[in-house]
Coordinates of C-alpha atoms in Angstrom, one line a residue:
X1 CA -8.9 68.1 -27.2
X2 CA -8.6 64.9 -25.1
X3 CA -8.3 61.6 -26.9
X4 CA -11.2 59.3 -26.8
X5 CA -10.7 55.9 -25.0
X6 CA -12.6 53.0 -26.5
X7 CA -13.8 50.5 -23.9
X8 CA -15.3 47.9 -26.2
X9 CA -12.5 45.4 -25.3
X10 CA -13.4 45.3 -21.6
X11 CA -16.3 42.9 -21.8
X12 CA -14.0 40.4 -23.6
X13 CA -11.4 40.7 -20.8
X14 CA -14.1 40.2 -18.2
X15 CA -15.3 37.1 -19.9
X16 CA -11.7 35.7 -20.1
X17 CA -11.1 36.5 -16.4
X18 CA -14.4 34.9 -15.4
X19 CA -13.5 31.8 -17.4
X20 CA -10.1 31.5 -15.8
X21 CA -11.5 31.9 -12.3
X22 CA -14.4 29.5 -12.9
X23 CA -12.1 27.0 -14.6
X24 CA -9.7 27.0 -11.6
X25 CA -12.6 26.3 -9.3
X26 CA -14.0 23.5 -11.3
X27 CA -10.6 21.8 -11.6
X28 CA -10.5 21.2 -7.8
X29 CA -14.1 20.1 -7.4
X30 CA -13.4 16.4 -7.9
X31 CA -12.3 15.1 -4.5
X32 CA -10.0 12.5 -6.2
X33 CA -8.1 15.3 -7.8
X34 CA -8.1 17.9 -5.0
X35 CA -7.5 15.2 -2.3
X36 CA -10.2 16.5 -0.1
X37 CA -11.7 13.2 0.8
X38 CA -14.8 13.0 3.0
X39 CA -15.0 9.2 3.4
X40 CA -16.8 8.1 6.6
X41 CA -15.7 4.5 6.1
X42 CA -12.2 3.0 5.8
X43 CA -11.5 -0.1 3.7
X44 CA -9.7 -2.7 5.7
X45 CA -6.6 -4.3 4.2
X46 CA -3.5 -6.3 5.1
X47 CA 0.0 -5.2 4.0
X48 CA 3.2 -7.2 4.2
X49 CA 6.9 -6.6 3.8
X50 CA 6.7 -6.3 0.0
X51 CA 5.2 -2.9 0.4
X52 CA 6.1 -1.5 3.9
X53 CA 9.4 -2.5 5.5
X54 CA 12.7 -1.0 6.6
X55 CA 14.9 -0.3 3.6
X56 CA 12.1 -0.7 1.0
X57 CA 12.1 1.6 -2.0
X58 CA 11.0 4.2 -2.8
X59 CA 10.9 5.5 0.9
X60 CA 13.9 3.6 2.4
X61 CA 12.2 3.6 5.8
X62 CA 14.5 3.1 8.9
X63 CA 13.8 0.2 11.3
X64 CA 12.3 2.6 13.8
X65 CA 10.1 4.2 11.1
X66 CA 8.2 1.0 10.7
X67 CA 8.3 -0.3 14.4
X68 CA 10.7 -3.1 13.5
X69 CA 12.1 -3.1 17.0
X70 CA 8.5 -3.5 18.3
X71 CA 7.4 -6.3 15.9
X72 CA 5.5 -9.1 17.6
X73 CA 2.3 -11.1 17.2
X74 CA -0.7 -8.9 17.8
X75 CA 1.2 -5.6 17.5
X76 CA -1.4 -2.8 16.9
X77 CA 0.5 0.4 17.5
X78 CA 0.6 2.9 14.6
X79 CA 3.9 2.8 12.6
X80 CA 6.1 5.6 13.8
X81 CA 6.7 7.2 10.4
X82 CA 3.0 7.2 9.6
X83 CA 2.1 8.5 13.0
X84 CA 4.5 11.4 12.7
X85 CA 3.7 12.4 9.1
X86 CA -0.1 12.7 9.0
X87 CA -1.1 14.6 5.9
X88 CA 2.1 13.8 4.0
X89 CA 1.9 12.3 0.5
X90 CA 4.2 9.4 -0.3
X91 CA 4.4 6.6 -2.8
X92 CA 4.2 2.9 -1.8
X93 CA 5.2 0.0 -4.0
X94 CA 3.0 -3.1 -3.9
X95 CA 5.1 -6.1 -4.7
X96 CA 5.1 -8.4 -7.8
X97 CA 2.7 -10.8 -9.4
X98 CA 2.9 -13.9 -7.2
X99 CA 4.5 -11.9 -4.3
X100 CA 2.0 -9.2 -3.7
X101 CA 2.2 -6.7 -0.9
X102 CA -1.5 -5.7 -0.4
X103 CA -4.3 -8.0 0.4
X104 CA -8.1 -7.7 0.9
X105 CA -9.9 -9.8 3.5
X106 CA -13.2 -10.3 1.7
X107 CA -15.0 -12.3 4.4
X108 CA -14.5 -12.7 8.2
X109 CA -14.2 -16.3 9.6
X110 CA -17.0 -17.3 12.0
X111 CA -14.3 -18.5 14.4
X112 CA -13.1 -14.9 14.8
X113 CA -16.6 -13.8 15.9
X114 CA -16.8 -16.5 18.4
X115 CA -13.3 -15.9 19.8
X116 CA -14.4 -12.7 21.6
X117 CA -14.2 -10.4 23.3
X118 CA -16.9 -8.8 21.1
X119 CA -19.3 -10.3 18.6
X120 CA -17.5 -8.5 15.7
X121 CA -14.9 -10.7 14.1
X122 CA -12.8 -7.9 12.6
X123 CA -12.8 -6.0 15.9
X124 CA -11.7 -9.2 17.7
X125 CA -8.8 -9.5 15.2
X126 CA -7.8 -5.9 15.8
X127 CA -8.0 -6.1 19.6
X128 CA -6.6 -8.9 19.3
X129 CA -8.6 -11.6 21.0
X130 CA -7.8 -15.2 22.0
X131 CA -6.3 -17.2 19.2
X132 CA -5.9 -14.0 17.2
X133 CA -2.7 -12.8 18.8
X134 CA -3.8 -12.2 22.4
X135 CA -1.1 -12.8 25.0
X136 CA -3.5 -14.7 27.3
X137 CA -3.9 -17.6 27.0
X138 CA -0.3 -17.8 25.8
X139 CA -0.8 -21.2 24.2
X140 CA -2.2 -21.3 20.6
X141 CA -2.0 -17.6 20.2
X142 CA -2.2 -17.9 16.4
X143 CA -4.5 -20.9 16.2
X144 CA -7.2 -18.9 14.4
X145 CA -4.9 -17.2 11.9
X146 CA -4.1 -20.0 9.5
X147 CA -5.9 -21.1 6.3
X148 CA -8.1 -18.0 6.3
X149 CA -10.6 -18.0 3.4
X150 CA -10.7 -15.2 0.8
X151 CA -7.4 -13.5 1.7
X152 CA -7.1 -11.9 -1.8
X153 CA -3.8 -10.6 -3.2
X154 CA -4.4 -7.2 -5.0
X155 CA -2.9 -6.8 -8.4
X156 CA -3.3 -3.8 -10.7
X157 CA -7.1 -3.9 -11.2
X158 CA -7.8 -4.3 -7.5
X159 CA -5.4 -1.5 -6.6
X160 CA -7.0 0.8 -9.2
X161 CA -10.4 0.1 -7.6
X162 CA -9.1 1.7 -4.4
X163 CA -8.5 5.1 -5.8
X164 CA -10.6 7.6 -3.8
X165 CA -10.9 5.3 -0.9
X166 CA -9.5 5.6 2.7
X167 CA -7.5 2.6 3.9
X168 CA -6.9 1.2 7.3
X169 CA -4.4 -1.7 7.4
X170 CA -2.5 -4.1 9.6
X171 CA 1.1 -4.4 8.5
X172 CA 3.0 -7.7 8.7
X173 CA 6.7 -8.0 9.4
X174 CA 7.1 -10.8 6.8
X175 CA 5.3 -12.2 3.8
X176 CA 1.6 -13.2 3.9
X177 CA 1.6 -16.6 2.2
X178 CA -1.3 -17.5 -0.1
X179 CA -2.6 -20.8 -1.4
X180 CA -4.9 -21.0 -4.5
X181 CA -7.8 -23.3 -5.3
X182 CA -9.3 -22.6 -2.8
X183 CA -7.9 -19.2 -2.0
X184 CA -6.6 -19.0 1.6
X185 CA -4.0 -17.0 3.4
X186 CA -1.8 -17.6 6.4
X187 CA -2.0 -14.6 8.7
X188 CA 0.3 -15.9 11.4
X189 CA 3.4 -14.1 12.3
X190 CA 4.6 -10.8 13.8
X191 CA 3.0 -7.5 13.0
X192 CA 4.6 -4.1 12.7
X193 CA 1.4 -2.3 13.6
X194 CA -1.3 -0.3 11.8
X195 CA -1.4 2.4 9.1
X196 CA -4.0 4.6 7.5
X197 CA -4.1 6.6 4.3
X198 CA -6.1 7.9 1.4
X199 CA -5.4 6.4 -2.0
X200 CA -4.8 9.3 -4.4
X201 CA -3.6 7.4 -7.5
X202 CA -2.2 4.2 -9.0
X203 CA 0.3 4.0 -11.8
X204 CA 2.3 1.4 -13.6
X205 CA 5.9 0.8 -12.5
X206 CA 8.5 1.9 -15.0
X207 CA 11.5 1.3 -12.8
X208 CA 10.9 -2.2 -11.5
X209 CA 11.0 -5.8 -12.9
X210 CA 8.7 -7.1 -15.6
X211 CA 6.3 -8.4 -13.0
X212 CA 6.3 -5.4 -10.7
X213 CA 2.8 -4.3 -9.5
X214 CA 1.8 -0.6 -9.6
X215 CA 3.0 2.3 -7.4
X216 CA 0.3 3.8 -5.2
X217 CA 0.3 7.4 -4.2
X218 CA -1.2 7.9 -0.8
X219 CA -1.8 10.6 1.8
X220 CA -1.2 9.5 5.4
X221 CA -4.1 9.5 7.8
X222 CA -4.3 9.0 11.6
X223 CA -4.5 5.2 11.9
X224 CA -5.8 5.3 15.5
X225 CA -8.8 7.5 14.4
X226 CA -9.6 5.3 11.5
X227 CA -9.4 2.1 13.7
X228 CA -12.0 3.6 16.0
X229 CA -14.3 4.6 13.1
X230 CA -16.4 2.6 10.6
X231 CA -14.5 -0.2 8.7
X232 CA -15.6 -2.1 5.7
X233 CA -14.3 -5.1 3.6
X234 CA -13.3 -4.9 -0.1
X235 CA -15.9 -7.5 -0.9
X236 CA -15.5 -7.6 -4.7
X237 CA -11.7 -7.5 -4.9
X238 CA -10.7 -9.4 -8.1
X239 CA -9.8 -13.1 -7.3
X240 CA -6.5 -14.3 -9.0
X241 CA -6.7 -17.7 -10.6
X242 CA -3.2 -18.6 -9.6
X243 CA 0.1 -17.1 -8.5
X244 CA 0.8 -16.0 -12.1
X245 CA -2.6 -15.5 -13.6
X246 CA -3.9 -13.0 -14.5
X247 CA -0.6 -11.2 -15.1
X248 CA -2.2 -8.0 -14.1
X249 CA 0.4 -5.2 -13.7
X250 CA -1.1 -2.2 -15.5
X251 CA -4.0 -0.4 -13.8
X252 CA -7.1 0.0 -16.1
X253 CA -8.2 3.5 -16.9
X254 CA -11.8 2.5 -16.0
X255 CA -11.7 -0.1 -13.2
X256 CA -14.9 -1.7 -11.8
X257 CA -16.5 0.2 -8.9
X258 CA -15.6 -1.0 -5.5
X259 CA -18.2 -2.8 -3.4
X260 CA -17.9 -2.6 0.4
X261 CA -19.0 -5.3 2.8
X262 CA -19.9 -5.5 6.5
X263 CA -16.9 -6.7 8.6
X264 CA -18.9 -8.6 11.2

């Protein structure tokens, strides 16, 4: 007589299998976790040598990686490393309190709009237009790039608000200097070019100084494509009171929601 096989355990196995399959699907449904961003708008930022420069940790870029040999006023070519590594995930450091590496431009000066060649001030800066880095006329090439209102250094809270966003940025070859009360920035000086990336995560530095700002995990995007697409301003970037206050180095677990403004 053949032994009888009991199958009562099969429904339980089926349930377990279905839970595992369903669970694995739901874990990747959040675009911020899976990295499958579908942003149609890129947030415009400015980045200086405290974040992207040759020899900077943690990437130790070479001079040619960051277009150092091409640096000049109005340079708008994609940085070589970023252009050749679209889709790659890397970590960028963001400077220190009082010497930040990432900046939001919360408003566009009216002088940029009137400079031409278009009626859009940000597009004129990116071209660049007269007084915004254009070679012609050669005199006063930077006249419209000093004492720019609302150039806002990003500390931990502002950086955390960018998680899930796509960024398009102009990279400076040196420091962007900031004055407080009122908040203004000097955007004169040579540029390395442009970069684009998705912000995947922001975390506190454990390997820096006591004033180090967070590390930001990014996925590189095609900067040229982002430049030609829709751009927006980080209009509610937190405004620091001074070069040392607030001493904001740890990203909050629940930062405020970002608000995007028109860049005209």
